[in-house]
CSV table of C-alpha atoms and ligand atoms in Angstrom, one decimal:
chain,number,residue,atom,x,y,z
A,1,MET,CA,-0.2,0.0,0.2
A,2,ASN,CA,1.0,3.4,-0.7
A,3,ILE,CA,-1.5,6.2,0.7
A,4,PRO,CA,-0.8,10.0,-0.9
A,5,PHE,CA,-2.1,12.5,1.3
A,6,LEU,CA,-4.4,13.6,-2.0
A,7,ASP,CA,-4.4,12.0,-4.9
A,8,LEU,CA,-4.9,14.7,-7.7
A,9,GLY,CA,-4.0,12.6,-10.9
A,10,ALA,CA,-7.3,10.4,-10.0
A,11,ALA,CA,-9.6,13.2,-9.9
A,12,TYR,CA,-8.1,14.5,-13.3
A,13,LYS,CA,-8.8,10.8,-13.9
A,14,GLU,CA,-12.4,10.9,-13.2
A,15,LEU,CA,-13.0,13.7,-14.9
A,16,GLN,CA,-10.8,13.7,-17.6
A,17,SER,CA,-13.1,13.6,-21.2
A,18,GLU,CA,-14.9,16.5,-19.8
A,19,LEU,CA,-12.0,18.7,-18.6
A,20,GLU,CA,-10.2,18.0,-21.7
A,21,SER,CA,-13.5,19.2,-24.3
A,22,ALA,CA,-13.8,22.0,-21.8
A,23,ALA,CA,-10.0,23.4,-22.3
A,24,LEU,CA,-10.0,22.5,-26.0
A,25,ALA,CA,-13.2,24.5,-26.6
A,26,THR,CA,-11.4,27.3,-24.5
A,27,MET,CA,-8.6,27.1,-26.4
A,28,ARG,CA,-10.2,27.0,-30.0
A,29,SER,CA,-12.6,30.0,-28.9
A,30,GLY,CA,-9.7,32.5,-29.5
A,31,TRP,CA,-10.6,34.7,-26.4
A,32,TYR,CA,-7.6,34.4,-23.5
A,33,ILE,CA,-8.7,37.0,-21.2
A,34,LEU,CA,-11.7,37.3,-19.1
A,35,GLY,CA,-14.5,37.1,-21.3
A,36,PRO,CA,-17.6,34.2,-21.7
A,37,GLU,CA,-16.0,31.5,-20.1
A,38,VAL,CA,-15.0,33.9,-17.1
A,39,GLU,CA,-18.2,35.1,-17.0
A,40,ALA,CA,-20.0,31.5,-17.0
A,41,PHE,CA,-18.4,30.6,-14.2
A,42,GLU,CA,-18.6,33.4,-12.0
A,43,ASN,CA,-22.2,33.3,-12.3
A,44,ASP,CA,-22.2,29.6,-11.8
A,45,PHE,CA,-20.4,30.0,-8.3
A,46,ALA,CA,-22.6,33.1,-7.4
A,47,ALA,CA,-25.5,30.4,-8.0
A,48,TYR,CA,-23.9,27.9,-5.9
A,49,CYS,CA,-22.8,30.1,-3.4
A,50,ASN,CA,-26.4,31.7,-3.5
A,51,THR,CA,-24.9,35.1,-3.4
A,52,ALA,CA,-25.8,38.0,-6.1
A,53,TYR,CA,-22.1,38.4,-7.4
A,54,CYS,CA,-18.6,36.8,-8.0
A,55,VAL,CA,-15.5,38.3,-9.1
A,56,GLY,CA,-13.0,35.9,-10.3
A,57,THR,CA,-9.3,36.4,-9.3
A,58,GLY,CA,-5.8,35.0,-10.1
A,59,ASN,CA,-5.3,33.1,-7.0
A,60,GLY,CA,-6.8,33.2,-3.3
A,61,LEU,CA,-4.2,35.7,-1.5
A,62,ASP,CA,-5.2,38.1,-4.2
A,63,ALA,CA,-8.7,37.7,-3.7
A,64,LEU,CA,-8.3,38.5,0.2
A,65,HIS,CA,-5.8,41.5,-0.9
A,66,LEU,CA,-8.2,43.0,-3.3
A,67,ALA,CA,-11.1,42.4,-1.2
A,68,LEU,CA,-9.7,44.4,1.9
A,69,LEU,CA,-9.1,47.0,-0.8
A,70,ALA,CA,-12.5,47.0,-1.6
A,71,LEU,CA,-13.4,47.2,2.1
A,72,GLY,CA,-11.6,50.2,2.5
A,73,VAL,CA,-8.4,48.5,4.1
A,74,GLY,CA,-5.0,51.0,3.6
A,75,ALA,CA,-1.7,52.2,5.8
A,76,GLY,CA,-2.0,52.1,9.1
A,77,ASP,CA,-5.5,50.2,9.7
A,78,GLU,CA,-5.4,47.2,11.7
A,79,VAL,CA,-7.3,43.6,10.6
A,80,ILE,CA,-8.1,41.0,12.8
A,81,VAL,CA,-7.1,37.4,12.0
A,82,PRO,CA,-6.9,34.0,13.6
A,83,SER,CA,-3.4,33.2,15.0
A,84,ASN,CA,-3.8,30.2,13.5
A,85,THR,CA,-4.2,30.0,9.8
A,86,TYR,CA,-2.1,29.8,6.5
A,87,ILE,CA,-0.2,32.8,6.0
A,88,ALA,CA,-1.9,33.9,3.3
A,89,THR,CA,-4.7,35.6,5.5
A,90,TRP,CA,-2.0,37.7,7.0
A,91,LEU,CA,0.1,38.6,4.1
A,92,ALA,CA,-2.7,40.0,2.1
A,93,VAL,CA,-3.7,42.5,5.8
A,94,SER,CA,0.3,43.4,5.0
A,95,HIS,CA,0.1,44.1,1.4
A,96,CYS,CA,-2.9,46.8,2.1
A,97,GLY,CA,0.1,48.5,4.8
A,98,ALA,CA,-2.4,47.3,7.6
A,99,THR,CA,-1.2,45.2,10.5
A,100,PRO,CA,-2.7,41.5,11.3
A,101,VAL,CA,-3.8,41.7,14.8
A,102,PRO,CA,-4.2,37.9,16.0
A,103,VAL,CA,-6.8,36.5,18.1
A,104,GLU,CA,-6.2,33.1,19.1
A,105,PRO,CA,-8.5,30.1,18.0
A,106,ASP,CA,-11.6,28.4,20.1
A,107,GLU,CA,-9.6,25.4,21.6
A,108,ALA,CA,-12.5,22.5,20.3
A,109,SER,CA,-13.1,24.2,16.7
A,110,TYR,CA,-9.5,25.4,15.7
A,111,THR,CA,-11.7,29.0,14.4
A,112,ILE,CA,-11.1,32.1,15.8
A,113,ASP,CA,-12.7,32.4,19.1
A,114,PRO,CA,-15.8,35.1,18.6
A,115,GLY,CA,-15.3,36.0,22.4
A,116,LEU,CA,-11.9,37.4,22.2
A,117,ILE,CA,-12.3,39.5,18.9
A,118,GLU,CA,-14.1,42.5,21.0
A,119,ALA,CA,-10.9,42.5,23.2
A,120,ALA,CA,-8.6,43.5,20.1
A,121,ILE,CA,-10.7,45.7,18.4
A,122,THR,CA,-8.3,49.5,18.3
A,123,PRO,CA,-9.5,52.7,16.9
A,124,LYS,CA,-7.6,51.7,14.0
A,125,THR,CA,-9.5,48.2,13.1
A,126,LYS,CA,-11.6,48.2,9.9
A,127,VAL,CA,-12.2,44.7,9.2
A,128,ILE,CA,-12.7,41.4,11.2
A,129,LEU,CA,-11.3,38.3,8.8
A,130,PRO,CA,-12.1,34.9,10.0
A,131,VAL,CA,-11.1,32.0,8.2
A,132,HIS,CA,-13.4,28.7,7.9
A,133,LEU,CA,-10.3,26.7,8.5
A,134,TYR,CA,-10.0,22.9,7.8
A,135,GLY,CA,-13.5,23.4,6.2
A,136,GLN,CA,-15.4,24.2,9.2
A,137,PRO,CA,-17.4,27.6,9.2
A,138,VAL,CA,-16.3,29.8,12.0
A,139,ASP,CA,-19.3,30.9,14.0
A,140,LEU,CA,-20.1,34.0,11.9
A,141,ASP,CA,-23.2,35.3,13.9
A,142,PRO,CA,-21.3,36.4,17.2
A,143,ILE,CA,-18.7,38.0,15.1
A,144,LEU,CA,-21.2,39.9,12.7
A,145,THR,CA,-22.9,41.3,15.8
A,146,VAL,CA,-19.7,42.6,16.8
A,147,ALA,CA,-18.7,44.0,13.5
A,148,ARG,CA,-22.1,45.8,13.6
A,149,THR,CA,-21.9,47.1,16.8
A,150,HIS,CA,-18.1,48.4,16.3
A,151,GLY,CA,-19.1,49.5,12.7
A,152,LEU,CA,-16.2,47.0,10.9
A,153,LYS,CA,-16.6,45.2,7.7
A,154,VAL,CA,-16.2,41.2,8.1
A,155,LEU,CA,-14.2,39.7,5.3
A,156,GLU,CA,-14.1,35.7,5.5
A,157,ASP,CA,-11.2,33.5,4.5
A,158,ALA,CA,-13.0,30.7,2.8
A,159,ALA,CA,-10.2,29.1,0.9
A,160,GLN,CA,-10.5,25.8,2.5
A,161,ALA,CA,-14.5,25.9,2.6
A,162,HIS,CA,-16.2,25.5,-0.8
A,163,GLY,CA,-20.1,24.2,-0.1
A,164,ALA,CA,-19.4,24.2,3.7
A,165,ARG,CA,-22.6,25.5,5.5
A,166,TYR,CA,-23.3,27.5,8.4
A,167,LYS,CA,-26.6,27.0,9.8
A,168,GLY,CA,-27.9,25.3,6.8
A,169,ASN,CA,-26.8,28.1,4.6
A,170,ARG,CA,-23.8,28.2,1.8
A,171,ILE,CA,-20.6,29.8,3.0
A,172,GLY,CA,-20.5,33.1,0.5
A,173,GLY,CA,-22.7,35.7,1.3
A,174,HIS,CA,-22.5,35.6,5.4
A,175,GLY,CA,-19.8,38.4,5.5
A,176,ASP,CA,-19.5,41.4,3.7
A,177,ALA,CA,-17.1,39.4,1.3
A,178,VAL,CA,-15.8,36.2,0.9
A,179,ALA,CA,-12.5,35.3,-0.4
A,180,TRP,CA,-12.0,31.9,-2.2
A,181,SER,CA,-8.8,30.0,-3.4
A,182,PHE,CA,-9.0,27.7,-6.3
A,183,TYR,CA,-5.7,25.9,-5.9
A,184,PRO,CA,-5.2,22.6,-6.9
A,185,SER,CA,-5.3,20.9,-3.6
A,186,LYS,CA,-8.6,22.8,-2.5
A,187,ASN,CA,-12.0,21.1,-2.3
A,188,ILE,CA,-12.8,22.5,-5.7
A,189,GLY,CA,-9.1,23.2,-7.4
A,190,ALA,CA,-7.9,24.2,-10.9
A,191,LEU,CA,-5.4,23.0,-12.8
A,192,GLY,CA,-3.2,25.8,-11.6
A,193,ASP,CA,-3.8,28.9,-9.9
A,194,ALA,CA,-7.3,30.7,-9.5
A,195,GLY,CA,-9.6,32.7,-6.7
A,196,ALA,CA,-12.2,34.5,-6.5
A,197,VAL,CA,-14.3,37.0,-4.2
A,198,THR,CA,-18.0,36.7,-3.6
A,199,THR,CA,-20.3,39.3,-1.8
A,200,ASN,CA,-23.8,40.5,-2.1
A,201,ASP,CA,-22.6,44.2,-1.8
A,202,PRO,CA,-22.5,45.6,-5.9
A,203,GLU,CA,-20.2,48.0,-4.9
A,204,ILE,CA,-17.9,45.6,-3.5
A,205,ALA,CA,-18.0,43.5,-6.5
A,206,ASP,CA,-17.5,46.1,-8.7
A,207,HIS,CA,-14.3,47.7,-6.9
A,208,VAL,CA,-13.1,44.1,-6.9
A,209,ARG,CA,-13.5,43.7,-10.8
A,210,VAL,CA,-11.9,47.1,-11.4
A,211,LEU,CA,-8.5,46.5,-9.2
A,212,ARG,CA,-8.6,42.9,-10.6
A,213,ASN,CA,-8.0,44.6,-14.0
A,214,TYR,CA,-5.5,47.6,-14.0
A,215,GLY,CA,-7.9,49.9,-11.9
A,216,SER,CA,-9.9,49.9,-15.6
A,217,ARG,CA,-13.2,49.6,-16.2
A,218,SER,CA,-12.9,50.5,-19.9
A,219,LYS,CA,-9.8,50.1,-21.6
A,220,TYR,CA,-7.1,52.7,-21.1
A,221,VAL,CA,-8.7,54.4,-18.3
A,222,ASN,CA,-7.4,53.8,-15.3
A,223,GLU,CA,-9.3,55.2,-12.4
A,224,VAL,CA,-7.1,53.9,-9.9
A,225,ARG,CA,-4.0,51.9,-9.6
A,226,GLY,CA,-5.2,48.1,-10.0
A,227,PHE,CA,-3.4,44.9,-10.4
A,228,ASN,CA,-3.4,42.1,-13.1
A,229,SER,CA,-5.2,39.6,-11.2
A,230,ARG,CA,-7.8,37.8,-13.2
A,231,LEU,CA,-8.8,34.6,-13.6
A,232,ASP,CA,-7.8,32.9,-16.5
A,233,PRO,CA,-10.5,31.4,-19.0
A,234,LEU,CA,-8.8,28.2,-19.3
A,235,GLN,CA,-9.1,27.6,-15.5
A,236,ALA,CA,-12.4,29.1,-15.5
A,237,ALA,CA,-13.6,26.4,-17.7
A,238,VAL,CA,-11.9,23.9,-15.7
A,239,LEU,CA,-13.7,25.1,-12.4
A,240,ARG,CA,-17.0,25.3,-14.5
A,241,VAL,CA,-16.7,21.4,-14.8
A,242,LYS,CA,-15.4,20.5,-11.3
A,243,LEU,CA,-18.3,22.8,-9.8
A,244,LYS,CA,-20.9,20.2,-11.2
A,245,HIS,CA,-19.2,17.5,-9.1
A,246,LEU,CA,-18.4,19.4,-5.9
A,247,GLU,CA,-21.3,18.4,-4.0
A,248,GLU,CA,-20.8,14.6,-4.7
A,249,TRP,CA,-17.0,15.3,-3.7
A,250,ASN,CA,-17.8,17.3,-0.4
A,251,HIS,CA,-20.2,13.9,0.2
A,252,ARG,CA,-17.4,11.6,-0.3
A,253,ARG,CA,-15.2,13.7,1.9
A,254,LYS,CA,-17.5,13.4,4.5
A,255,ILE,CA,-18.0,9.6,4.6
A,256,ILE,CA,-14.1,9.2,4.8
A,257,ALA,CA,-14.3,11.7,7.8
A,258,GLN,CA,-17.7,9.6,9.5
A,259,ARG,CA,-15.1,6.6,9.0
A,260,TYR,CA,-12.2,8.2,10.9
A,261,ASP,CA,-14.3,9.4,13.6
A,262,VAL,CA,-15.8,5.8,14.5
A,263,GLY,CA,-12.2,4.1,13.7
A,264,LEU,CA,-10.1,6.4,16.0
A,265,ARG,CA,-12.6,6.8,18.8
A,266,GLY,CA,-11.0,6.6,22.5
A,267,THR,CA,-7.3,6.0,21.1
A,268,GLY,CA,-6.0,9.2,22.4
A,269,LEU,CA,-6.0,11.2,19.7
A,270,VAL,CA,-8.1,14.0,19.9
A,271,LEU,CA,-10.4,14.0,17.2
A,272,PRO,CA,-12.4,16.8,14.7
A,273,TRP,CA,-15.5,18.7,16.4
A,274,THR,CA,-18.7,19.7,14.6
A,275,PRO,CA,-20.2,21.9,16.6
A,276,ASP,CA,-24.2,22.2,15.7
A,277,TYR,CA,-24.3,25.3,13.9
A,278,SER,CA,-21.7,23.8,11.2
A,279,ASP,CA,-21.5,21.4,8.4
A,280,PRO,CA,-18.2,21.4,7.5
A,281,VAL,CA,-16.6,20.4,3.8
A,282,TRP,CA,-13.6,18.3,5.5
A,283,HIS,CA,-10.9,20.1,3.4
A,284,ILE,CA,-8.5,18.8,6.1
A,285,TYR,CA,-9.4,16.1,8.5
A,286,ALA,CA,-7.2,17.2,11.6
A,287,VAL,CA,-6.1,15.1,14.8
A,288,LEU,CA,-4.0,16.5,17.8
A,289,HIS,CA,-1.6,14.2,19.0
A,290,GLU,CA,1.5,15.1,22.2
A,291,CYS,CA,3.4,12.8,19.9
A,292,ARG,CA,2.4,14.1,16.5
A,293,ASP,CA,6.3,13.7,14.9
A,294,LYS,CA,6.7,10.2,16.2
A,295,LEU,CA,3.1,9.1,15.1
A,296,GLN,CA,3.8,10.8,11.6
A,297,THR,CA,6.9,8.8,11.4
A,298,ALA,CA,5.6,5.6,11.9
A,299,LEU,CA,2.7,6.4,9.2
A,300,ASN,CA,5.6,7.3,6.8
A,301,ALA,CA,7.2,4.1,7.6
A,302,ALA,CA,3.8,2.4,6.4
A,303,HIS,CA,3.7,4.6,3.4
A,304,ILE,CA,1.3,6.6,4.3
A,305,GLN,CA,1.2,10.0,3.8
A,306,THR,CA,0.6,12.7,6.4
A,307,LEU,CA,0.9,16.7,6.4
A,308,ILE,CA,0.9,19.8,8.8
A,309,HIS,CA,-1.4,22.4,8.9
A,310,TYR,CA,0.4,24.3,9.8
A,311,PRO,CA,4.1,23.4,11.3
A,312,THR,CA,4.7,27.5,12.1
A,313,PRO,CA,2.2,30.0,13.4
A,314,PRO,CA,2.4,33.2,11.3
A,315,HIS,CA,3.3,35.0,14.0
A,316,LEU,CA,6.8,32.7,14.7
A,317,GLN,CA,7.6,33.3,10.5
A,318,PRO,CA,10.6,35.1,9.5
A,319,ALA,CA,8.2,37.4,7.6
A,320,TYR,CA,6.5,38.8,10.6
A,321,ALA,CA,9.5,39.2,13.0
A,322,SER,CA,8.8,42.8,13.2
A,323,LEU,CA,5.6,42.8,14.7
A,324,LYS,CA,7.6,41.2,17.9
A,325,HIS,CA,5.1,38.6,19.0
A,326,PRO,CA,7.9,36.3,20.8
A,327,PRO,CA,7.0,32.6,21.4
A,328,GLY,CA,4.6,31.6,24.1
A,329,THR,CA,2.2,35.4,22.6
A,330,PHE,CA,-0.3,32.8,21.6
A,331,PRO,CA,-0.2,29.7,23.0
A,332,ILE,CA,-3.2,28.0,21.7
A,333,ALA,CA,-2.2,28.5,17.9
A,334,GLU,CA,1.2,27.4,18.7
A,335,LYS,CA,0.1,24.3,20.5
A,336,ILE,CA,-2.0,23.5,17.2
A,337,ALA,CA,1.0,23.4,15.2
A,338,LYS,CA,2.6,21.6,17.6
A,339,ARG,CA,0.2,18.4,17.6
A,340,GLU,CA,-1.6,18.5,14.6
A,341,LEU,CA,-1.4,15.7,12.1
A,342,SER,CA,-3.5,15.9,8.9
A,343,LEU,CA,-4.8,12.2,7.9
A,344,PRO,CA,-5.0,11.1,4.6
A,345,MET,CA,-8.2,13.2,3.0
A,346,GLY,CA,-9.8,13.4,-0.5
A,347,PRO,CA,-12.7,12.0,-2.8
A,348,HIS,CA,-10.8,9.5,-4.3
A,349,LEU,CA,-9.3,7.9,-1.3
A,350,THR,CA,-10.7,4.4,-0.9
A,351,LEU,CA,-12.5,3.2,2.5
A,352,ASP,CA,-10.1,0.3,1.9
A,353,HIS,CA,-7.3,2.6,2.9
A,354,VAL,CA,-9.0,4.9,5.3
A,355,ASP,CA,-9.2,1.2,7.1
A,356,TYR,CA,-5.5,0.9,6.3
A,357,VAL,CA,-4.9,4.3,7.9
A,358,ILE,CA,-6.9,3.6,10.9
A,359,THR,CA,-5.0,0.2,11.7
A,360,GLU,CA,-1.6,1.6,11.3
A,361,ILE,CA,-2.4,4.8,13.8
A,362,LEU,CA,-3.8,2.3,15.8
A,363,ARG,CA,-0.7,-0.1,15.7
A,364,ALA,CA,1.7,2.9,16.3
A,365,LEU,CA,0.0,4.6,19.0
A,366,GLU,CA,0.6,1.2,21.0
A,367,SER,CA,4.0,1.9,21.0
A,368,ILE,CA,4.0,5.7,21.7
A,369,THR,CA,3.8,7.2,25.6
A,370,PRO,CA,2.1,10.6,25.1
A,371,SER,CA,4.3,11.7,28.6
A,372,ALA,CA,7.5,11.5,26.8
A,373,CYS,CA,6.8,13.9,24.3
A,374,SER,CA,5.3,17.2,26.1
B,401,PLP,C1,-4.8,28.2,0.1
B,401,PLP,C2,-5.2,29.4,0.9
B,401,PLP,C3,-5.1,30.7,0.7
B,401,PLP,C4,-4.7,31.3,-0.6
B,401,PLP,O1,-4.7,30.9,-1.7
B,401,PLP,P1,-3.8,30.8,-2.8
B,401,PLP,O2,-4.6,30.5,-3.7
B,401,PLP,O3,-2.8,29.5,-2.8
B,401,PLP,O4,-3.2,32.2,-3.2
B,401,PLP,C5,-5.8,31.8,1.9
B,401,PLP,N1,-6.2,31.1,2.5
B,401,PLP,C6,-6.4,30.1,3.2
B,401,PLP,C7,-6.7,29.6,4.6
B,401,PLP,C8,-5.9,28.9,1.9
B,401,PLP,O5,-6.1,27.6,2.9
């Protein structure tokens, strides 16, 4: 057995003929920047998210960055971010000239703790930027209430949460804007880089649309100092095909998560917790263990690939040394970084393989003494 963390080749094979005819049609169309294929995907994805607007961008980082600019974030402002996230969330804030202000996650859900946000608000705060980490929706209602009370905007980082539901409604239109990534390994991934912003606010949609295309609405008229970050038509064509399969693929992830839940119960691993407001899409099946590194080594020896999301929280990265948050500043984020292990997960992982992973985890844990690691 050889079990990859995620089998992107199998995903391609399942949809090969559909993907290839969509790509071929785009290549033959003669239209290679923006145009009908991009608009068609934007319409499809907006409809899927049940939002009024979708604006495609070059990638997820740009989707976050342009959405923050459209929400009015600029030099000297502060944006509240989770202390445990992929660094893109923080970088988008920094690229606006603003400062990311970290807030610790809830220890059970790993998503930003809404109860800690108010204490982080200052007169400089403009936006709250929660992340639906691992495919698990954050508890949005209390965040939206705090934002309303303080006159702040909410931008959601939904790069890991395509199709996830909060209180029954798909992520995409709860906050003022929602940023998406279609990086190949996401629940719906392009065959390259791609991203988008969804919103119900026509002004925000318009602003992002202008920013992604040189600050221009009509050729050679540049209203603002924009960027070049347009969704590529070939990727849009690929994404239109894949969007039709997203629900089915998310369902397969859910079955795998349930299998892990049952098979790993009572082993000493901390398993994912699903709050009752949430219908997650299992972008990542994250477990915690004091001896994470030993467990990962043992699984590696059994030819099971696991990943860590993420080994170093943003505040301890060299890129953020100047913010001067020394080790120990965000202990929950640091603890998750030390203990988290992402098990193989994806729509093409077979249940036989899941059972093999479970068996090998049980075997490995027999010879690991947690107290020896902490
Ligand atoms: C993948 C990801 C991004 C960035 O997406 P790119 O398309 O790689 O730029 C942002 N935030 C989170 C939480 C992500 O997982």
